[in-house]
Tab-separated table of C-alpha atoms in Angstrom:
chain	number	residue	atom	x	y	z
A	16	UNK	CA	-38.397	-81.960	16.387
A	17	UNK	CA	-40.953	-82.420	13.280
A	18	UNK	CA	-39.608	-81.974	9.721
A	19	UNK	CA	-42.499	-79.435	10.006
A	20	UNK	CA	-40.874	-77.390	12.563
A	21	UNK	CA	-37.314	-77.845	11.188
A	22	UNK	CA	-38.494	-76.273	8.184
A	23	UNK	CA	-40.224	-73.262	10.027
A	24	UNK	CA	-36.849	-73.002	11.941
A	25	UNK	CA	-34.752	-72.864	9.157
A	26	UNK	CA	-36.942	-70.059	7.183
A	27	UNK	CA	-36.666	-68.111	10.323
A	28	UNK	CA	-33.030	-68.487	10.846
A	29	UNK	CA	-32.612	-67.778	6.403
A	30	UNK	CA	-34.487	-64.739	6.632
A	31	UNK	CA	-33.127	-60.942	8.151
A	32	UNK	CA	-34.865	-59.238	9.924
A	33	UNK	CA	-36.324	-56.031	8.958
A	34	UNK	CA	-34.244	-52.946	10.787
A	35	UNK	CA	-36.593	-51.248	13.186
A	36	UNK	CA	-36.671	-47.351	12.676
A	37	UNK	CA	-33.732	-45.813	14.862
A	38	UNK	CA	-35.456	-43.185	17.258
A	39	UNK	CA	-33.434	-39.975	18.398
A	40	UNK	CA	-31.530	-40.061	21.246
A	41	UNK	CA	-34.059	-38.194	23.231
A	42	UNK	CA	-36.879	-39.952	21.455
A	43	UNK	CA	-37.488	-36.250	19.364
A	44	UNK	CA	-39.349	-36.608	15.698
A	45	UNK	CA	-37.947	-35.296	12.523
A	46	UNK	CA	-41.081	-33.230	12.753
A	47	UNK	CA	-40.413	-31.815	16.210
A	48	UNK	CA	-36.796	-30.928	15.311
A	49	UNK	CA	-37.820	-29.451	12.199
A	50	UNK	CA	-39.909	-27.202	14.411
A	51	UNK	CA	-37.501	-26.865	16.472
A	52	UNK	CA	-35.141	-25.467	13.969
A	53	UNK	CA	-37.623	-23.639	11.880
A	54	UNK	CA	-37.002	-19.982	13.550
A	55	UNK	CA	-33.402	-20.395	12.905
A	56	UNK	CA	-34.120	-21.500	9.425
A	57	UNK	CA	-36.248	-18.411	8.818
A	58	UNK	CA	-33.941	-16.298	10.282
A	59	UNK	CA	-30.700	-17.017	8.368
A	60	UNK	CA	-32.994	-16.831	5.346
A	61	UNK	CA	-34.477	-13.319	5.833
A	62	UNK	CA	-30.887	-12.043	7.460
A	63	UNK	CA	-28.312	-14.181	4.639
A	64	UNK	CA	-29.622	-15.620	2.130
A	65	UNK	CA	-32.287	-13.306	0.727
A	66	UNK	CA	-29.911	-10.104	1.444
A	67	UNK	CA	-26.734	-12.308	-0.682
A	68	UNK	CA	-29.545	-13.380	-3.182
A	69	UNK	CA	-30.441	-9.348	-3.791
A	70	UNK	CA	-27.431	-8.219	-3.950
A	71	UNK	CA	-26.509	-10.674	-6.720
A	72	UNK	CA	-29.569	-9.897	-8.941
A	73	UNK	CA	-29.277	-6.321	-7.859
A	74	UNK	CA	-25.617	-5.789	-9.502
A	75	UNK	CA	-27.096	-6.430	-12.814
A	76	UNK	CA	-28.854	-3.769	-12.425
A	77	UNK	CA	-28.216	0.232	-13.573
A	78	UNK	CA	-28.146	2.878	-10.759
A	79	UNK	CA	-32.043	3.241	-10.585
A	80	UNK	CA	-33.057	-0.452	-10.683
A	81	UNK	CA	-35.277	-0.615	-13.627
A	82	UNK	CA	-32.642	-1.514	-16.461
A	83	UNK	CA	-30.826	-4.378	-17.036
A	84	UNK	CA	-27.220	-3.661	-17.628
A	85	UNK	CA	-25.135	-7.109	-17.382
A	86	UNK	CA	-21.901	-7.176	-16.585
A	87	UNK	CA	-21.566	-3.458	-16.882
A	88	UNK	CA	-20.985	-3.122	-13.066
A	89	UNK	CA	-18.372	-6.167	-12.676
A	90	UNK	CA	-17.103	-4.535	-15.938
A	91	UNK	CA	-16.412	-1.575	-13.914
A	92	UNK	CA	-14.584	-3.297	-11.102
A	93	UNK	CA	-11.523	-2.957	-13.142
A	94	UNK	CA	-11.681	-0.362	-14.561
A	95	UNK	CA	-13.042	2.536	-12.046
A	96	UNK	CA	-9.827	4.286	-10.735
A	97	UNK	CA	-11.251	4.460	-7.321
A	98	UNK	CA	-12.150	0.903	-7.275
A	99	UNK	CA	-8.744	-0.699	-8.771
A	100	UNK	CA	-6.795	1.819	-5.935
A	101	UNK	CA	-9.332	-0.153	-3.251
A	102	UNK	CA	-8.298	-3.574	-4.868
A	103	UNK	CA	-4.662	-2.912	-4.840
A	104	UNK	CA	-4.568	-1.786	-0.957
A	105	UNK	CA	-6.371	-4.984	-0.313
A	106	UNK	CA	-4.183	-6.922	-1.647
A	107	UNK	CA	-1.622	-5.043	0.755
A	108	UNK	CA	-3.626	-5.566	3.458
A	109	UNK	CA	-4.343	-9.623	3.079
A	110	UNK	CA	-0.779	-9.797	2.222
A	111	UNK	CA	1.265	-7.800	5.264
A	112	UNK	CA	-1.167	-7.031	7.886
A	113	UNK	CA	-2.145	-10.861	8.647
A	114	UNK	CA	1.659	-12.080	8.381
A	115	UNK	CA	3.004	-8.773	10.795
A	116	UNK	CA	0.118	-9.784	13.730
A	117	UNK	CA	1.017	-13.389	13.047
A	118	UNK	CA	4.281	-12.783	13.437
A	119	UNK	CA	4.449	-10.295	16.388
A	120	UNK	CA	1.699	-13.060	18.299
A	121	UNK	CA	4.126	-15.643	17.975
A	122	UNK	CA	6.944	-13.711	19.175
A	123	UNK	CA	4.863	-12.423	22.111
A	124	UNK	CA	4.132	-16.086	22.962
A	125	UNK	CA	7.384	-17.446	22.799
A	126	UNK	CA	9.135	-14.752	24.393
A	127	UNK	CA	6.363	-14.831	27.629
A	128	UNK	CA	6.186	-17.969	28.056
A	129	UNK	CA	8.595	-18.273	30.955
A	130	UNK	CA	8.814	-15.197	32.888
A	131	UNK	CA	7.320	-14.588	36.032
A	132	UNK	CA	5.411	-11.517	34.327
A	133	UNK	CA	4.685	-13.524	30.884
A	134	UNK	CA	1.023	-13.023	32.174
A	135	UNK	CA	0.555	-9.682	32.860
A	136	UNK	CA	1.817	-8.899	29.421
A	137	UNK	CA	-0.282	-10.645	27.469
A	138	UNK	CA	-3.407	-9.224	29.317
A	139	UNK	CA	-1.807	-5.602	28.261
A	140	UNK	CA	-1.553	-7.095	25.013
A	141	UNK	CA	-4.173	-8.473	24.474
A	142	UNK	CA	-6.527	-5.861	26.008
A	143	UNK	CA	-6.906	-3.606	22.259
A	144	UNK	CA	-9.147	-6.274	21.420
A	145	UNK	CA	-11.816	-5.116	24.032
A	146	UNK	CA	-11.888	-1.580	22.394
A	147	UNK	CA	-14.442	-1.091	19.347
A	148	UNK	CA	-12.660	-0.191	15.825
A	149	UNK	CA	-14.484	3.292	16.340
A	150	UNK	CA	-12.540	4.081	19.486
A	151	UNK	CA	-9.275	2.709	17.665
A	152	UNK	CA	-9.436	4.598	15.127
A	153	UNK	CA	-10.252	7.851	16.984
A	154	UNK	CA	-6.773	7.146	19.237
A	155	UNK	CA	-5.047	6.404	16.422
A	156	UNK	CA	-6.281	9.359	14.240
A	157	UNK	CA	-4.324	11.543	17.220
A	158	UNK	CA	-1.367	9.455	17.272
A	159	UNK	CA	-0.977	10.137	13.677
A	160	UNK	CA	-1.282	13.608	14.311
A	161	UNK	CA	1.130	15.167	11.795
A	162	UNK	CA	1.704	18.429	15.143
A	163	UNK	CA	4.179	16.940	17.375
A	164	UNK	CA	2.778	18.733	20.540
A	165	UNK	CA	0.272	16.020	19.520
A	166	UNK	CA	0.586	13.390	17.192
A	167	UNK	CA	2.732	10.438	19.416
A	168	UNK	CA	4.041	9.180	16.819
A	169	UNK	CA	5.839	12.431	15.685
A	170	UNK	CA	6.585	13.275	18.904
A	171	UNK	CA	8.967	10.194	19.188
A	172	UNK	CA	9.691	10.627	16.074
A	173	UNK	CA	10.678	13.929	16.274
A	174	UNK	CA	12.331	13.947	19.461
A	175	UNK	CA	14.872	10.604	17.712
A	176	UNK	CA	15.697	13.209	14.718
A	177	UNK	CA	16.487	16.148	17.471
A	178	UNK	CA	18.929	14.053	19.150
A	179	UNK	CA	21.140	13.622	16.123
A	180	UNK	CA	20.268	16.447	13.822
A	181	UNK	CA	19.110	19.374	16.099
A	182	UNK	CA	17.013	22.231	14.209
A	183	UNK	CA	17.573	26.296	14.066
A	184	UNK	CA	16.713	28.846	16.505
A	185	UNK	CA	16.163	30.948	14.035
A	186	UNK	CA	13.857	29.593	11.587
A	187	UNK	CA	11.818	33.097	11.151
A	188	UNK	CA	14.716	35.713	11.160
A	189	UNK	CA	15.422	38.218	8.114
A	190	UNK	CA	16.545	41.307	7.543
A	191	UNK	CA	14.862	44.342	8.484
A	192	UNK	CA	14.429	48.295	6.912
A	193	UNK	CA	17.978	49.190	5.893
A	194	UNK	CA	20.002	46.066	6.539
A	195	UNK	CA	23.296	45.343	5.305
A	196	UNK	CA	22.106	42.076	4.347
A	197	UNK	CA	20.339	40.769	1.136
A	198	UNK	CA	18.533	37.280	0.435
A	199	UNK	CA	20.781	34.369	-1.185
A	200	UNK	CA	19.371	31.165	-1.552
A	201	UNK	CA	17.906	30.274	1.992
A	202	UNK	CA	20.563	32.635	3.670
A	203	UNK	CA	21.150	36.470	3.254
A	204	UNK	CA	24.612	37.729	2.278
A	205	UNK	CA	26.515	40.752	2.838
A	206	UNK	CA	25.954	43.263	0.045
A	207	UNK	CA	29.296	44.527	0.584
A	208	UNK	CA	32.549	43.051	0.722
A	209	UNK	CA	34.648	43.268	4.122
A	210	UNK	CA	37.836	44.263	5.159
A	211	UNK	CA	40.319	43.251	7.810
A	212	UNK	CA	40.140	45.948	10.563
A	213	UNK	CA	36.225	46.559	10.156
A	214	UNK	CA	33.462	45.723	12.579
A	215	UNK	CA	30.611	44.441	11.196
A	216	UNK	CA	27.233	44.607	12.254
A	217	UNK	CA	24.450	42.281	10.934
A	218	UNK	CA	21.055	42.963	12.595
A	219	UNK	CA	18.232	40.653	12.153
A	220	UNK	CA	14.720	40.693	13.163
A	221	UNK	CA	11.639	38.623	13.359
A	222	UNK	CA	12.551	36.183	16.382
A	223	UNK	CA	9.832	36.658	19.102
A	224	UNK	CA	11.212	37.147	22.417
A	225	UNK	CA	10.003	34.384	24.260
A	226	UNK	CA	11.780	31.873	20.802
A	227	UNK	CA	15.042	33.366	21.799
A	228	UNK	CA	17.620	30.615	22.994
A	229	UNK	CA	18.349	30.501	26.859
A	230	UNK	CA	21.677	30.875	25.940
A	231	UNK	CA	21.142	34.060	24.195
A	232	UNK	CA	22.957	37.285	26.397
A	233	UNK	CA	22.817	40.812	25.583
A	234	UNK	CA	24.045	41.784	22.378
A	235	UNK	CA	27.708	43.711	22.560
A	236	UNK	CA	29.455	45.760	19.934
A	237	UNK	CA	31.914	43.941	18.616
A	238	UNK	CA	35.526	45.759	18.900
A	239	UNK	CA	37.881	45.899	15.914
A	240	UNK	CA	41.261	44.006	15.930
A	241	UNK	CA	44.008	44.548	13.741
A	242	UNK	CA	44.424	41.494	11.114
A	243	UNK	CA	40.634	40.509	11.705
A	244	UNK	CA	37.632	41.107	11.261
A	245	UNK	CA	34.810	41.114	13.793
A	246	UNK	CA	31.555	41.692	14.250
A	247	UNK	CA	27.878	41.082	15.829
A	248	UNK	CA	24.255	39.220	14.700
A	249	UNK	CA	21.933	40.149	16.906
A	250	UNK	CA	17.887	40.946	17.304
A	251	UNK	CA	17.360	44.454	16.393
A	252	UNK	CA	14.198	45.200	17.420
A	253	UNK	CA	14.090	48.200	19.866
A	254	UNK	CA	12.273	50.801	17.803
A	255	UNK	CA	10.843	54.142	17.913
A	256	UNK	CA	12.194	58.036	19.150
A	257	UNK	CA	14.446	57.839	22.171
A	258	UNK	CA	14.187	53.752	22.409
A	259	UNK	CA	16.337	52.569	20.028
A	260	UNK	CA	18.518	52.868	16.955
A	261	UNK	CA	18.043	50.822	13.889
A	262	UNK	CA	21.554	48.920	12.913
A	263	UNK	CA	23.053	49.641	16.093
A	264	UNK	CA	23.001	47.354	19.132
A	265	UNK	CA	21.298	48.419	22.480
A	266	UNK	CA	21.562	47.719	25.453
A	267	UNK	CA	17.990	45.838	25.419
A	268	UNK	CA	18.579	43.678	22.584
A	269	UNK	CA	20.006	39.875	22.253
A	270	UNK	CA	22.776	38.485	20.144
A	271	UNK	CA	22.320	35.084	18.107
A	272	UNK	CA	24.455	32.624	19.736
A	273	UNK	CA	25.563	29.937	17.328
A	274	UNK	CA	24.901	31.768	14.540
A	275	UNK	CA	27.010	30.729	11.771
A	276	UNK	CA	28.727	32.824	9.500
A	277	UNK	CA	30.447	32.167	6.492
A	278	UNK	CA	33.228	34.620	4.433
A	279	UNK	CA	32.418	33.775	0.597
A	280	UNK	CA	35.040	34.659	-2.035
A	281	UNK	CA	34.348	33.843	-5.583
A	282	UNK	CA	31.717	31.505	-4.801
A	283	UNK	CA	33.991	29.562	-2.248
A	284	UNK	CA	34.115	29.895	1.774
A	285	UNK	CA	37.489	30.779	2.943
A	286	UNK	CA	36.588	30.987	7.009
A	287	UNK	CA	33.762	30.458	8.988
A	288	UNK	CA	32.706	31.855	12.467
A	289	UNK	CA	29.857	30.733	15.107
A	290	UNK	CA	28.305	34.112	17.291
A	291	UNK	CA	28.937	33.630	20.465
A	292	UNK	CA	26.186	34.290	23.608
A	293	UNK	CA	26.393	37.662	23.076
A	294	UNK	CA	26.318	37.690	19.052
A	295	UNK	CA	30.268	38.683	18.925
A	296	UNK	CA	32.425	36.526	16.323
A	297	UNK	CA	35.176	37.180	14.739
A	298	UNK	CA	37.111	36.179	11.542
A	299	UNK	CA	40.639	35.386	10.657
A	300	UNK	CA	42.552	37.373	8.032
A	301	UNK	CA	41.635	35.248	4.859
A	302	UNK	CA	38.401	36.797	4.763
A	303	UNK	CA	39.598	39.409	3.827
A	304	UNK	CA	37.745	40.970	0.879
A	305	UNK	CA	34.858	38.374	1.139
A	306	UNK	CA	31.414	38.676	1.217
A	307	UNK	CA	29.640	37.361	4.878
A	308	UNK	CA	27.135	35.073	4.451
A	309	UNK	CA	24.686	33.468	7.078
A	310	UNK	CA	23.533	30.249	5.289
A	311	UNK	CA	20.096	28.808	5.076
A	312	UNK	CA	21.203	26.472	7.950
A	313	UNK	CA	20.669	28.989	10.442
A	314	UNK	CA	16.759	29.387	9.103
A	315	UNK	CA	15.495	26.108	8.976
A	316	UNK	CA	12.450	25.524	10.024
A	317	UNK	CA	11.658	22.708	12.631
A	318	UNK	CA	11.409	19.619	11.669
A	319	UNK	CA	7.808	18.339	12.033
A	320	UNK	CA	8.217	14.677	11.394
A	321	UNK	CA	6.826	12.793	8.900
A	322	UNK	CA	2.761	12.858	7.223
A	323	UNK	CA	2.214	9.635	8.488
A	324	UNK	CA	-1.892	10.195	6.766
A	325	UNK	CA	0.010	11.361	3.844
A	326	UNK	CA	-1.143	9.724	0.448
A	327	UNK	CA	1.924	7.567	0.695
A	328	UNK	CA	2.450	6.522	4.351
A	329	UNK	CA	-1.959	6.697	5.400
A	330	UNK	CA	-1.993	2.504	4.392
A	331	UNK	CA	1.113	1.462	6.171
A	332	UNK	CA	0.098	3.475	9.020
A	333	UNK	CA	-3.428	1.853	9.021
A	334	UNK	CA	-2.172	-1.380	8.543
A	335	UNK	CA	-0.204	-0.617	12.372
A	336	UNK	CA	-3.347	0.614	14.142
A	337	UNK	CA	-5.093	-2.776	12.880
A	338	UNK	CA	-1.894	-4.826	14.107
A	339	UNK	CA	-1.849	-3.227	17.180
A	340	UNK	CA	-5.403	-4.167	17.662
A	341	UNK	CA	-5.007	-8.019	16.485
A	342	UNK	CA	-1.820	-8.866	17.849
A	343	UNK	CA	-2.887	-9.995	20.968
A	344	UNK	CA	-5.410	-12.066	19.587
A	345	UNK	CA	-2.943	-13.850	17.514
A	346	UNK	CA	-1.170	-14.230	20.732
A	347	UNK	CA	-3.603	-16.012	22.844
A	348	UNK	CA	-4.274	-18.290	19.998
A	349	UNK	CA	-0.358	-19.171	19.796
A	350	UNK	CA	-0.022	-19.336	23.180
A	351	UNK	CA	-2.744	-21.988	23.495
A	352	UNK	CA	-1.152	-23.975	20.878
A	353	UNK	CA	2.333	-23.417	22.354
A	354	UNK	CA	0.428	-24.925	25.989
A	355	UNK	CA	-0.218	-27.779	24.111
A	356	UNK	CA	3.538	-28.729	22.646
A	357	UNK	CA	5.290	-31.922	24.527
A	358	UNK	CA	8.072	-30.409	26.320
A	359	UNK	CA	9.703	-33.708	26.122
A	360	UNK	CA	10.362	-32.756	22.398
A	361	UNK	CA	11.797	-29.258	23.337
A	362	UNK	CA	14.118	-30.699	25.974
A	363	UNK	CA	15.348	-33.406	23.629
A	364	UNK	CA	16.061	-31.185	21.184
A	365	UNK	CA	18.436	-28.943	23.748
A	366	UNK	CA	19.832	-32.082	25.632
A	367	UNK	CA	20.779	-33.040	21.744
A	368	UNK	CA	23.252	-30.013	21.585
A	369	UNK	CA	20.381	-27.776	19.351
A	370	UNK	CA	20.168	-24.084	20.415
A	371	UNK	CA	17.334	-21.965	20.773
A	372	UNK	CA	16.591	-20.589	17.354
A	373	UNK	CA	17.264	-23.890	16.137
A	374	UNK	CA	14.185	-25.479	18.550
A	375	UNK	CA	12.223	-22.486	17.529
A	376	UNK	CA	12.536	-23.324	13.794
A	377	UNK	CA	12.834	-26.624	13.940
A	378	UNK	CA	10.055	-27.893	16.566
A	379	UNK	CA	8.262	-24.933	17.953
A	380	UNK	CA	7.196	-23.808	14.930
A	381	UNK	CA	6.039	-26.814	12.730
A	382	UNK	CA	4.415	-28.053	15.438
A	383	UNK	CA	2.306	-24.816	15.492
A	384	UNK	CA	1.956	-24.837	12.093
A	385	UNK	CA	-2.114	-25.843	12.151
A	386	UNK	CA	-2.446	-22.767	15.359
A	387	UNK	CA	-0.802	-20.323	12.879
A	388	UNK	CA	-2.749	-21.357	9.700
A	389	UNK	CA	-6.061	-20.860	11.667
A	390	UNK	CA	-4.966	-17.069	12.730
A	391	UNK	CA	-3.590	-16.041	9.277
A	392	UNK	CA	-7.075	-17.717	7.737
A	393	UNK	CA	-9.465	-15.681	10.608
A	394	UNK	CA	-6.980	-12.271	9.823
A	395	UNK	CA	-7.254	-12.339	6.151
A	396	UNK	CA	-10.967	-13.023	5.989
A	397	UNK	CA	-10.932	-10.257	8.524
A	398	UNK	CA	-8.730	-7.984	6.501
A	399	UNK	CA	-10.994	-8.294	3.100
A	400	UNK	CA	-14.167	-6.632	5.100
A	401	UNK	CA	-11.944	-4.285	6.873
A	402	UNK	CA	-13.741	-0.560	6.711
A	403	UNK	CA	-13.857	1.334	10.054
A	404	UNK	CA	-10.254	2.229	11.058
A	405	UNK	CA	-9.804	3.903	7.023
A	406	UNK	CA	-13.078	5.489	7.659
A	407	UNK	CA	-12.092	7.147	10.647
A	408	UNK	CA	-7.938	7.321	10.669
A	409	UNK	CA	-7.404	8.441	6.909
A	410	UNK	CA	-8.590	12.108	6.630
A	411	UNK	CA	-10.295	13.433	3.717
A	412	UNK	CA	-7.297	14.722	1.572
A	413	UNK	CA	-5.865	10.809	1.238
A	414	UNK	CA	-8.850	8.926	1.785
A	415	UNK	CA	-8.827	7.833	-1.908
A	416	UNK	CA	-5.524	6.613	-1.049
A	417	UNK	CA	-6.118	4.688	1.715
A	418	UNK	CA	-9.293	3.496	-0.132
A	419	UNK	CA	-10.492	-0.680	0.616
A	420	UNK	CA	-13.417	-2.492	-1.097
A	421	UNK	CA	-15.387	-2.372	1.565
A	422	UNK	CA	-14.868	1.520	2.122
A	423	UNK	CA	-15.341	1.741	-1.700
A	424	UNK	CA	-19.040	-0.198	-1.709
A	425	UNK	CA	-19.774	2.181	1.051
A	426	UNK	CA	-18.988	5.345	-1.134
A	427	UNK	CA	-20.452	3.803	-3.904
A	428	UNK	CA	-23.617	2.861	-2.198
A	429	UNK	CA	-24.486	5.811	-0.215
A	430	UNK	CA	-22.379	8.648	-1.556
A	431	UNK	CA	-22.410	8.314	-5.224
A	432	UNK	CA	-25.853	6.661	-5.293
A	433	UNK	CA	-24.693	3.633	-7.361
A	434	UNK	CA	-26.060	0.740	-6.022
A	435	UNK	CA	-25.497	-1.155	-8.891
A	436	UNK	CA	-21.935	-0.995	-8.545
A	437	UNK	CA	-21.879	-1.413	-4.697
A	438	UNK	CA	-24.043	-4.434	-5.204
A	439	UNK	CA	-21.032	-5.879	-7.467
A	440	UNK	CA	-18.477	-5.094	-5.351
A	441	UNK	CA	-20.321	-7.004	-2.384
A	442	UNK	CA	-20.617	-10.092	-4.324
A	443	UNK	CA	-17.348	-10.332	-5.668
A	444	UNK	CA	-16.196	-9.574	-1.937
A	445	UNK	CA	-18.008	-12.911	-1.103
A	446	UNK	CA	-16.239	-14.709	-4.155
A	447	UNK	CA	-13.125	-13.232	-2.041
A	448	UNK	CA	-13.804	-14.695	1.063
A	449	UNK	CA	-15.161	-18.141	-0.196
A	450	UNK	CA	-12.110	-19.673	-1.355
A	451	UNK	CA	-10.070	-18.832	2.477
A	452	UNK	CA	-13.466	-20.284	4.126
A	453	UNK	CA	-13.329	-23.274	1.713
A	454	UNK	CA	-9.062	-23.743	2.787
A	455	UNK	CA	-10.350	-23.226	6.274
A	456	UNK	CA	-13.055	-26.080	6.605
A	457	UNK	CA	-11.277	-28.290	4.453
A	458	UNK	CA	-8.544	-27.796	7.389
A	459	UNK	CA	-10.992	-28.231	10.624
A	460	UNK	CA	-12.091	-31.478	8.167
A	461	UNK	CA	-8.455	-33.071	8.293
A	462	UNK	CA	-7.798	-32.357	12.208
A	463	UNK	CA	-11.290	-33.724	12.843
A	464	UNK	CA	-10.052	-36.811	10.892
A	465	UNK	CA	-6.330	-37.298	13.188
């Protein structure tokens, strides 16, 4: 070889080449994609961007749009009534209704995950989630029917309180025209005293018919007995010439059975008598110059459960209608994740003398951890926008206590004609949701990474 053509070699061999432009993987221009993505571009403009880019310049704004009022609207995030009530109850919700679906998911999971029937219930679980938040809340605003012939929830609710604490027959008897008896706190009292020897009568009306107890027979005139007293409750109601007499018991008419009756003396009870099927009871001695009393406890009225829209239950009761909905959601996600755990881990940990709870808390769980952040992260951001079920389940009379941001914008928006305000309240709902979408991709980020 020439020194010539060494040379030439050499500055060949010195000098890098220049990169050749790298050409997409199916040989597409930049321009072509750009094309390509230019309706999606124009899109999420018109439907994101320009709608979160109004609503920020718009909550500077007064109500009619044509005056500049600063922070006056963020101002009044804190310190509208209505508004701080909506913040407070989201902070409930972010705080109790993601953990309680969470936590009800994982159970689910963990529970199903070998039975024979482990499938089957998580379909029935999990099927909520294929009805709308409209139809939700319309179920649930019966459930929570405060009637318990039909409200659910009362109805169990009532039927539990029954068992152990049964209510009064009697809840609408009184006196009638010329009774014996006078009112006395709740009950009605004898207005004068009795004596051993005497038969009593105390008539009552106001029970229909058809409210009487099975167990109620005809009413019979009690007999007097020597070193007692006796007597008979009953329902006088047979009225009118030649049908009846008022204060005395017919034939027609129905005693109270287990009525009680009380002999007061001096503002203490000395005896105490239940009316048997027919009415009838009967006294010992000691009750002797007392008054007779039937106490308020034969009056009550039935118990009709608990408000559960009430101003203090209507968020907690919310709050269950949304877990019932999410639960199962939570529980595919867990039971994906659960799929996914080496059972040779699990069955170390039990050949290694460690019980159940123990491989729950220990393995099961930690290893789930990045599962369960990912469902409380999707619940919360869902919680913060939440609007339809406290539109629908919370009635009028405690919507204000139920109230959410998002059900507040609404009111503030379309009811009270403030869009200013609204407009605030959306954007500092986005400055809500930011910071768990931030957490969330910085998460996806590090299992991406591993």
């Amino acid at each position: 070889m020439t020194p010539a053509a060494a040379e030439g070699v050499a500055k060949n061999t010195a000098r890098p080449s220049a990169p050749r432009p790298r050409k997409s993987v199916t040989g597409t221009r930049r321009t072509v994609a750009a094309l390509f993505l230019l309706p999606a571009l124009v899109l999420l403009g018109a439907l994101v961007v320009y709608p979160i880019g109004y609503s920020v310049v718009r909550s500077f704004y007064n109500a009619s749009g044509d005056g500049f009022a600063g922070f006056d609207n963020y101002r009044a995030l804190f310190t509208d009534d209505g508004i701080r009530t909506a913040l407070k109850n989201n902070i409930v919700w972010v705080v109790f209704a993601p953990a309680v679906a969470t936590a009800l998911g994982l159970i689910f999971a963990v529970l199903t995950e070998r039975v024979r029937w482990g499938t089957a219930f998580k379909l029935v679980v999990f099927m909520p989630m294929a009805i709308s938040m409209l139809a939700a809340g319309i179920i649930f605003r019966l459930v929570y029917d405060q009637d318990p012939d039909k409200g659910v929830a009362n109805a169990v609710w009532v039927g539990v309180h029954d068992t152990f604490a049964e209510s009064s027959a009697f809840p609408k008897a009184h006196p009638g025209r010329e009774s014996p008896l006078t009112p006395q706190g709740g009950g009605f009292v004898t207005k004068a005293a009795v004596r051993t020897g005497d038969s009593v009568a105390l008539p009552l009306v106001g029970v229909a018919p058809d409210q009487m107890p099975g167990s109620a027979k005809n009413a019979v005139q009690a007999k007097p007995a020597p070193g007692k007293i006796t007597g008979t409750t009953w329902q006088d109601f047979t009225r009118g010439k030649g049908v009846g007499r008022l204060g005395a018991v017919d034939a027609a008419e129905l005693g109270y059975p287990g009525m009680r009756i009380e002999a007061v003396r001096d503002g203490k009870v000395v005896a105490t008598a239940k009316a048997a099927d027919d009415g009838t009871f009967t006294l010992p001695a000691k009750a002797d110059g007392a008054h007779l009393r039937l106490p308020a406890s034969n009056f009550q009225e039935p118990y009709n459960g608990l408000d559960w829209l009430g101003p203090s239950l209507v968020t907690p009761a919310i709050i269950g209608s949304y877990v019932w909905m999410w639960a199962g959601f939570a529980m595919v996600l867990i039971a994906a994740g659960l799929a996914g755990i080496p059972r040779e881990l699990l069955e170390a940990a039990r050949v290694d003398g460690a019980g159940e709870w123990q491989v729950f808390r220990r393995i099961t769980v930690p290893l789930l951890a990045p599962v369960l952040a990912v469902v409380v992260v999707t619940l919360m951001i869902n919680v913060l926008k939440i609007f339809d079920l406290i539109f629908i389940i919370a009635p009028n009379s405690s919507q204000d206590d139920a109230n959410v941001l998002a059900l507040e914008l609404y009111r503030k928006g379309f009811s009270e004609d403030q869009p200013g305000i609204a407009s605030a309240i959306s954007v500092f709902l986005l400055l809500l949701v930011i910071p768990v979408m931030l957490f969330n991709v910085r998460r996806l980020r590090r299992e991406v990474r591993r």
